[in-house]
Short mmCIF file of C-alpha atoms and ligand atoms in Angstrom, two decimals:
data_model
loop_
_atom_site.label_atom_id
_atom_site.label_comp_id
_atom_site.label_asym_id
_atom_site.label_seq_id
_atom_site.Cartn_x
_atom_site.Cartn_y
_atom_site.Cartn_z
CA UNK V 9 0.00 0.00 0.00
CA UNK V 10 1.26 3.46 -0.86
CA UNK V 11 1.55 5.48 2.39
CA UNK V 12 1.67 8.84 0.59
CA UNK V 13 -1.96 8.67 -0.55
CA UNK V 14 -3.60 7.84 2.70
CA UNK V 15 -6.99 9.33 1.90
CA UNK V 16 -7.37 7.33 -1.25
CA UNK V 17 -6.04 4.24 0.55
CA UNK V 18 -8.78 4.57 3.18
CA UNK V 19 -11.35 4.92 0.42
CA UNK V 20 -9.92 2.00 -1.50
CA UNK V 21 -9.78 -0.20 1.58
CA UNK V 22 -13.39 0.42 2.50
CA UNK V 23 -14.47 -0.21 -1.09
CA UNK V 24 -12.43 -3.40 -1.25
CA UNK V 25 -13.95 -4.60 2.01
CA UNK V 26 -17.49 -3.72 0.97
CA UNK V 27 -16.96 -5.53 -2.31
CA UNK V 28 -15.56 -8.56 -0.50
CA UNK V 29 -18.51 -8.58 1.87
CA UNK V 30 -21.05 -8.28 -0.96
CA UNK V 31 -19.39 -11.04 -3.03
CA UNK V 32 -19.04 -13.35 -0.09
CA UNK V 33 -22.59 -12.94 1.15
CA UNK V 34 -23.89 -13.51 -2.39
CA UNK V 35 -21.89 -16.69 -2.78
CA UNK V 36 -23.08 -18.20 0.53
CA UNK V 37 -26.37 -19.26 -0.97
CA UNK V 38 -24.59 -21.20 -3.68
CA UNK V 39 -22.70 -23.35 -1.11
CA UNK V 40 -24.38 -26.75 -1.37
CA UNK V 41 -22.70 -28.34 1.63
CA UNK V 42 -20.50 -27.66 4.62
CA UNK V 43 -17.28 -28.28 2.68
CA UNK V 44 -18.19 -25.68 0.07
CA UNK V 45 -19.11 -23.25 2.84
CA UNK V 46 -15.77 -23.79 4.61
CA UNK V 47 -13.98 -23.03 1.35
CA UNK V 48 -15.87 -19.75 0.93
CA UNK V 49 -15.16 -18.78 4.55
CA UNK V 50 -11.46 -19.53 4.18
CA UNK V 51 -11.35 -17.53 0.94
CA UNK V 52 -12.89 -14.49 2.65
CA UNK V 53 -11.43 -14.41 6.16
CA UNK V 54 -8.82 -17.19 6.28
CA UNK V 55 -5.01 -16.96 6.26
CA UNK V 56 -4.67 -16.19 2.56
CA UNK V 57 -7.79 -14.01 2.35
CA UNK V 58 -8.18 -10.29 1.46
CA UNK V 59 -9.05 -9.68 5.13
CA UNK V 60 -5.75 -11.23 6.24
CA UNK V 61 -3.94 -9.15 3.61
CA UNK V 62 -5.68 -5.99 4.84
CA UNK V 63 -4.65 -6.80 8.43
CA UNK V 64 -1.05 -7.22 7.33
CA UNK V 65 -1.26 -3.74 5.73
CA UNK V 66 -2.17 -2.14 9.07
CA UNK V 67 1.45 -2.12 10.19
CA UNK V 68 2.37 0.47 7.56
CA UNK V 69 -0.29 2.99 8.62
CA UNK V 70 -0.09 5.75 11.18
CA UNK V 71 -1.94 5.27 14.43
CA UNK V 72 -5.18 7.07 13.50
CA UNK V 73 -5.49 5.39 10.12
CA UNK V 74 -4.68 2.07 11.66
CA UNK V 75 -7.46 2.48 14.22
CA UNK V 76 -10.09 3.33 11.60
CA UNK V 77 -8.92 0.72 9.14
CA UNK V 78 -8.64 -1.94 11.87
CA UNK V 79 -12.18 -1.26 13.04
CA UNK V 80 -13.45 -1.45 9.45
CA UNK V 81 -11.66 -4.73 8.78
CA UNK V 82 -12.94 -6.29 12.02
CA UNK V 83 -16.49 -5.23 11.35
CA UNK V 84 -16.52 -6.69 7.84
CA UNK V 85 -14.86 -9.89 9.07
CA UNK V 86 -17.44 -10.23 11.84
CA UNK V 87 -20.33 -9.68 9.46
CA UNK V 88 -18.98 -12.28 7.04
CA UNK V 89 -18.44 -14.79 9.87
CA UNK V 90 -21.94 -14.21 11.22
CA UNK V 91 -23.47 -14.79 7.77
CA UNK V 92 -21.39 -17.95 7.33
CA UNK V 93 -22.64 -19.22 10.71
CA UNK V 94 -26.25 -18.64 9.69
CA UNK V 95 -25.75 -20.53 6.41
CA UNK V 96 -23.98 -23.30 8.30
CA UNK V 97 -27.00 -23.82 10.57
CA UNK V 98 -29.23 -23.84 7.54
CA UNK V 99 -27.15 -26.51 5.75
CA UNK V 100 -26.96 -28.65 8.90
CA UNK V 101 -30.71 -28.68 9.38
CA UNK V 102 -31.22 -29.44 5.67
CA UNK V 103 -28.84 -32.43 5.99
CA UNK V 104 -30.67 -33.65 9.10
CA UNK V 105 -34.03 -33.46 7.36
CA UNK V 106 -32.67 -35.37 4.35
CA UNK V 107 -31.24 -38.12 6.61
CA UNK V 108 -34.52 -38.50 8.47
CA UNK V 109 -36.40 -38.75 5.18
CA UNK V 110 -33.96 -41.35 3.86
CA UNK V 111 -33.74 -43.55 6.96
CA UNK V 112 -37.25 -43.24 8.27
CA UNK V 113 -39.61 -46.25 8.29
CA UNK V 114 -43.21 -45.80 7.36
CA UNK V 115 -44.95 -48.13 9.79
CA UNK V 116 -48.24 -47.71 7.98
CA UNK V 117 -47.00 -49.37 4.77
CA UNK V 118 -48.42 -52.86 4.14
CA UNK V 119 -45.75 -55.60 3.99
CA UNK V 120 -45.47 -59.01 2.38
CA UNK V 121 -44.95 -61.61 5.08
CA UNK V 122 -42.35 -64.26 4.24
CA UNK V 123 -43.06 -67.51 6.11
CA UNK V 124 -39.97 -68.75 7.95
CA UNK V 125 -38.81 -72.29 7.27
CA UNK V 126 -38.19 -74.85 9.98
CA UNK V 127 -36.00 -77.86 10.48
CA UNK V 128 -37.59 -81.14 9.30
CA UNK V 129 -38.73 -83.35 12.16
CA UNK V 130 -36.30 -86.12 11.05
CA UNK V 131 -33.37 -83.69 11.24
CA UNK V 132 -34.64 -82.46 14.61
CA UNK V 133 -34.44 -86.02 15.95
CA UNK V 134 -30.93 -86.48 14.49
CA UNK V 135 -29.79 -83.26 16.19
CA UNK V 136 -31.35 -84.29 19.48
CA UNK V 137 -29.81 -87.79 19.49
CA UNK V 138 -26.38 -86.39 18.56
CA UNK V 139 -26.65 -83.80 21.34
CA UNK V 140 -27.41 -86.52 23.90
CA UNK V 141 -24.34 -88.54 22.86
CA UNK V 142 -22.13 -85.46 22.64
CA UNK V 143 -23.17 -84.92 26.28
CA UNK V 144 -21.86 -88.44 27.00
CA UNK V 145 -18.49 -87.61 25.40
CA UNK V 146 -19.05 -88.86 21.85
CA UNK V 147 -17.99 -87.20 18.58
CA UNK V 148 -20.07 -87.04 15.41
CA UNK V 149 -18.58 -88.82 12.36
CA UNK V 150 -19.79 -89.14 8.77
CA UNK V 151 -19.16 -91.34 5.77
CA UNK V 152 -20.18 -91.65 2.11
CA UNK V 153 -23.64 -92.79 1.02
CA UNK V 154 -22.27 -94.52 -2.10
CA UNK V 155 -20.12 -97.17 -0.43
CA UNK V 156 -17.93 -100.08 -1.42
CA UNK V 157 -19.13 -103.61 -0.67
CA UNK V 158 -15.97 -103.98 1.40
CA UNK V 159 -16.93 -101.32 3.97
CA UNK V 160 -20.67 -102.04 3.89
CA UNK V 161 -20.31 -105.85 4.21
CA UNK V 162 -16.90 -107.55 4.21
CA UNK V 163 -15.17 -105.39 6.82
CA UNK V 164 -18.27 -105.93 8.96
CA UNK V 165 -17.90 -109.72 8.88
CA UNK V 166 -20.77 -110.16 6.41
CA UNK V 167 -19.75 -112.96 3.99
CA UNK V 168 -20.41 -112.85 0.22
CA UNK V 169 -23.14 -115.45 0.67
CA UNK V 170 -25.16 -113.31 3.09
CA UNK V 171 -28.72 -112.82 1.74
CA UNK V 172 -28.72 -109.08 2.49
CA UNK V 173 -26.08 -108.71 -0.25
CA UNK V 174 -28.50 -109.78 -2.96
CA UNK V 175 -29.78 -107.22 -5.44
CA UNK V 176 -33.23 -107.90 -4.07
CA UNK V 177 -32.18 -106.25 -0.78
CA UNK V 178 -29.37 -103.87 -1.65
CA UNK V 179 -29.31 -101.13 -4.28
CA UNK V 180 -26.10 -101.43 -6.28
CA UNK V 181 -24.27 -98.81 -8.30
CA UNK V 182 -21.88 -101.47 -9.63
CA UNK V 183 -22.77 -105.14 -9.18
CA UNK V 184 -21.21 -108.45 -10.13
CA UNK V 185 -17.45 -108.15 -9.61
CA UNK V 186 -16.97 -108.64 -5.84
CA UNK V 187 -13.64 -106.74 -6.02
CA UNK V 188 -15.11 -103.39 -6.88
CA UNK V 189 -18.79 -103.53 -6.12
CA UNK V 190 -20.33 -100.16 -5.27
CA UNK V 191 -23.68 -99.78 -3.55
CA UNK V 192 -25.86 -97.34 -1.67
CA UNK V 193 -25.02 -98.14 1.94
CA UNK V 194 -27.67 -100.29 3.62
CA UNK V 195 -26.76 -99.05 7.10
CA UNK V 196 -24.46 -96.51 8.77
CA UNK V 197 -22.22 -99.28 10.13
CA UNK V 198 -19.54 -98.81 7.39
CA UNK V 199 -18.72 -95.50 9.12
CA UNK V 200 -17.48 -97.63 12.08
CA UNK V 201 -14.96 -99.39 9.85
CA UNK V 202 -13.85 -96.21 8.07
CA UNK V 203 -13.43 -94.35 11.34
CA UNK V 204 -11.43 -97.11 13.07
CA UNK V 205 -9.10 -97.33 10.05
CA UNK V 206 -8.34 -93.63 10.39
CA UNK V 207 -8.22 -93.28 14.20
CA UNK V 208 -6.52 -95.15 17.02
CA UNK V 209 -8.59 -96.22 20.03
CA UNK V 210 -10.24 -95.02 22.20
CA UNK V 211 -13.18 -94.28 19.89
CA UNK V 212 -16.52 -92.81 20.94
CA UNK V 213 -18.58 -91.77 17.91
CA UNK V 214 -22.10 -91.45 16.61
CA UNK V 215 -22.63 -91.45 12.83
CA UNK V 216 -25.94 -90.11 11.53
CA UNK V 217 -26.87 -90.38 7.87
CA UNK V 218 -28.98 -91.56 4.97
CA UNK V 219 -29.28 -95.28 4.21
CA UNK V 220 -30.86 -97.23 1.34
CA UNK V 221 -32.60 -100.58 0.96
CA UNK V 222 -34.51 -102.18 -1.86
CA UNK V 223 -37.80 -101.94 0.05
CA UNK V 224 -41.27 -101.08 -1.19
CA UNK V 225 -42.90 -98.11 0.48
CA UNK V 226 -45.44 -99.04 3.16
CA UNK V 227 -46.43 -97.66 6.57
CA UNK V 228 -43.12 -98.69 8.16
CA UNK V 229 -40.65 -98.86 5.23
CA UNK V 230 -39.00 -96.36 2.90
CA UNK V 231 -36.24 -97.23 0.43
CA UNK V 232 -34.35 -94.16 1.71
CA UNK V 233 -34.27 -93.61 5.45
CA UNK V 234 -31.95 -92.42 8.20
CA UNK V 235 -29.92 -94.25 10.80
CA UNK V 236 -27.67 -93.22 13.64
CA UNK V 237 -24.76 -95.52 14.36
CA UNK V 238 -22.89 -95.59 17.65
CA UNK V 239 -19.47 -97.04 18.43
CA UNK V 240 -17.42 -97.15 21.62
CA UNK V 241 -14.01 -98.84 21.62
CA UNK V 242 -11.65 -98.68 24.56
CA UNK V 243 -9.79 -100.89 27.02
CA UNK V 244 -12.12 -103.26 28.87
CA UNK V 245 -15.48 -102.06 27.60
CA UNK V 246 -18.15 -104.53 28.70
CA UNK V 247 -21.74 -105.37 27.90
CA UNK V 248 -22.79 -103.42 31.03
CA UNK V 249 -21.31 -100.28 29.46
CA UNK V 250 -23.50 -100.89 26.42
CA UNK V 251 -26.56 -101.39 28.57
CA UNK V 252 -25.91 -98.39 30.82
CA UNK V 253 -25.20 -96.10 27.87
CA UNK V 254 -28.36 -97.04 25.97
CA UNK V 255 -30.49 -96.90 29.13
CA UNK V 256 -29.24 -93.37 29.74
CA UNK V 257 -29.94 -92.45 26.12
CA UNK V 258 -33.50 -93.87 26.37
CA UNK V 259 -34.20 -91.87 29.54
CA UNK V 260 -32.96 -88.65 27.97
CA UNK V 261 -34.80 -89.18 24.69
CA UNK V 262 -38.10 -90.77 25.83
CA UNK V 263 -38.39 -89.58 29.44
CA UNK V 264 -36.81 -90.21 32.83
CA UNK V 265 -39.03 -93.18 33.76
CA UNK V 266 -38.24 -95.13 30.57
CA UNK V 267 -36.97 -98.70 31.10
CA UNK V 268 -35.12 -100.87 28.58
CA UNK V 269 -34.93 -104.57 27.87
CA UNK V 270 -32.53 -106.53 25.68
CA UNK V 271 -33.52 -109.52 23.58
CA UNK V 272 -30.88 -111.79 22.00
CA UNK V 273 -30.51 -111.22 18.28
CA UNK V 274 -27.98 -111.70 15.49
CA UNK V 275 -25.85 -109.22 13.59
CA UNK V 276 -22.77 -110.37 11.65
CA UNK V 277 -20.61 -107.56 13.09
CA UNK V 278 -21.44 -107.90 16.79
CA UNK V 279 -21.19 -110.85 19.17
CA UNK V 280 -23.21 -111.15 21.33
CA UNK V 281 -25.93 -109.09 19.67
CA UNK V 282 -29.27 -107.83 20.93
CA UNK V 283 -32.36 -105.86 20.07
CA UNK V 284 -33.12 -103.17 22.58
CA UNK V 285 -36.75 -102.33 23.41
CA UNK V 286 -37.85 -99.28 25.39
CA UNK V 287 -40.86 -99.34 27.69
CA UNK V 288 -43.86 -97.69 26.06
CA UNK V 289 -43.77 -94.07 27.18
CA UNK V 290 -47.46 -93.74 26.27
CA UNK V 291 -49.05 -96.51 28.41
CA UNK V 292 -45.98 -97.94 30.21
CA UNK V 293 -47.28 -101.41 29.38
CA UNK V 294 -50.65 -100.78 30.98
CA UNK V 295 -53.10 -100.57 28.10
CA UNK V 296 -54.10 -103.21 25.59
CA UNK V 297 -55.51 -100.47 23.33
CA UNK V 298 -52.38 -98.28 23.35
CA UNK V 299 -51.90 -96.74 19.89
CA UNK V 300 -48.10 -96.52 20.32
CA UNK V 301 -47.16 -100.09 21.41
CA UNK V 302 -50.46 -101.81 20.51
CA UNK V 303 -50.61 -103.35 23.96
CA UNK V 304 -47.14 -104.92 23.87
CA UNK V 305 -45.77 -102.46 26.43
CA UNK V 306 -42.39 -102.32 24.66
CA UNK V 307 -41.18 -100.64 21.50
CA UNK V 308 -38.37 -102.21 19.45
CA UNK V 309 -35.83 -99.49 18.94
CA UNK V 310 -32.11 -100.26 18.64
CA UNK V 311 -29.87 -103.02 17.25
CA UNK V 312 -26.70 -103.44 19.28
CA UNK V 313 -23.94 -105.72 20.50
CA UNK V 314 -20.26 -106.14 21.35
CA UNK V 315 -18.00 -105.47 18.35
CA UNK V 316 -16.98 -108.79 16.78
CA UNK V 317 -13.18 -109.35 17.00
CA UNK V 318 -13.17 -109.99 13.23
CA UNK V 319 -14.25 -106.39 12.68
CA UNK V 320 -11.27 -105.24 14.75
CA UNK V 321 -9.02 -107.49 12.63
CA UNK V 322 -10.43 -106.03 9.41
CA UNK V 323 -9.66 -102.43 10.46
CA UNK V 324 -6.25 -103.16 11.98
CA UNK V 325 -7.13 -103.02 15.70
CA UNK V 326 -5.74 -105.61 18.09
CA UNK V 327 -8.73 -107.61 19.42
CA UNK V 328 -6.70 -108.73 22.41
CA UNK V 329 -6.17 -105.19 23.68
CA UNK V 330 -9.50 -103.46 23.00
CA UNK V 331 -13.19 -104.24 23.25
CA UNK V 332 -16.19 -102.23 22.24
CA UNK V 333 -19.87 -102.00 21.62
CA UNK V 334 -21.88 -100.74 18.66
CA UNK V 335 -25.49 -99.86 18.11
CA UNK V 336 -27.70 -98.61 15.31
CA UNK V 337 -31.12 -97.02 15.30
CA UNK V 338 -33.62 -95.88 12.69
CA UNK V 339 -34.30 -92.17 12.96
CA UNK V 340 -37.82 -92.29 11.47
CA UNK V 341 -38.69 -95.06 13.91
CA UNK V 342 -37.49 -92.92 16.84
CA UNK V 343 -39.51 -89.97 15.55
CA UNK V 344 -42.64 -92.10 15.01
CA UNK V 345 -42.44 -93.54 18.51
CA UNK V 346 -41.75 -90.21 20.15
CA UNK V 347 -44.51 -88.31 18.34
CA UNK V 348 -47.07 -91.11 17.84
CA UNK V 349 -46.82 -90.91 14.04
CA UNK V 350 -48.70 -93.75 12.35
CA UNK V 351 -47.01 -93.86 8.92
CA UNK V 352 -43.41 -93.34 7.86
CA UNK V 353 -44.75 -91.88 4.59
CA UNK V 354 -45.64 -88.64 6.38
CA UNK V 355 -41.94 -87.78 6.53
CA UNK V 356 -41.60 -87.58 2.76
CA UNK V 357 -45.06 -86.34 1.73
CA UNK V 358 -44.07 -82.70 2.33
CA UNK V 359 -47.54 -81.91 3.60
CA UNK V 360 -47.17 -78.66 5.54
CA UNK V 361 -50.11 -79.58 7.79
CA UNK V 362 -47.94 -82.44 9.06
CA UNK V 363 -44.57 -80.67 9.10
CA UNK V 364 -45.89 -77.56 10.87
CA UNK V 365 -46.74 -79.68 13.91
CA UNK V 366 -43.02 -79.92 14.66
CA UNK V 367 -41.80 -76.35 15.11
CA UNK V 368 -38.58 -77.60 16.71
N1 LIG X 5 -26.49 -102.04 11.22
C1 LIG X 5 -27.61 -102.67 11.93
C2 LIG X 5 -28.88 -102.49 11.08
O1 LIG X 5 -28.89 -101.73 10.16
C3 LIG X 5 -27.82 -102.05 13.28
C4 LIG X 5 -26.66 -102.31 14.20
C5 LIG X 5 -25.64 -101.41 14.30
C6 LIG X 5 -26.64 -103.46 14.98
C7 LIG X 5 -24.57 -101.64 15.13
C8 LIG X 5 -25.59 -103.70 15.83
C9 LIG X 5 -24.56 -102.81 15.89
O2 LIG X 5 -29.87 -103.12 11.35
#
């Protein structure tokens, strides 16, 4: 600034400031958001602004000029800052209103209700049985549904001549050459053999899964059904361990007053073998008209026995150092007994009136 023309300088300064104020105030309305507003504010009163330049010029003025000019600069700066603050409030409340409009829920709008699915009653029973055995220290194991004849039969001490190996009983994928016959597993017992091959004793597992037999559909048979296998192998496992374990399972699954009984039976892979019946939880053996046990008082539930030493041989365990028990149960049969279901066909009919009765 030229100090010899002070009058004109004063005039020029006030004009410059007025111009700055007018321009700035006019541009405030065009600021669309807070960032744009900050930029305008910085341009008018910030470090590099005309106001800052004017303040730097004060040092070259005499005292009286400096006082007048200083007051003028401060007033303009204050007015600009006040106008910026007003616009800032305005932008903030606009942004708030927009956010509320965008995020708000109109509770009066009609909605399409999507029915939630539920777990099939057969899967519910599988989960429940597995949970009970997990509580007893067992692990869950799985195996393939398309199985070799070796794991499904031979490793389980079931000789080639056994009638269950005929095509009339078993569904084959590849049949005829005993070396590489493939079939749809007829029980979950091959998981025993596969698991023992892969793991050293002790073994405590349950193996749930789908099984297949060449059966015609009727009230108690499906060609595709579910089983849960159990296997415990350890040092000095006895038949009492088998009995105690399955009695505990029956109490947890069917109710605390449930009793069990064992009837001698035959399975190629266990010796001795038994069928386990549970006392009828509906009539407890008291009613000849009971719809669950039909007056028998007992419900046939589980095949079981002590693992045959030949099975241990087949999987590479030493039969002189370990013993074990195994059991197998039909999941649909458990579900039918538990819920008083009269036909196994209900499980595959997909009738929602049936399925909805088991919310899980
Ligand atoms: N695998 C037998 C069946 O399908 C059941 C069973 C399993 C029996 C384990 C004894 C031991 O009938």
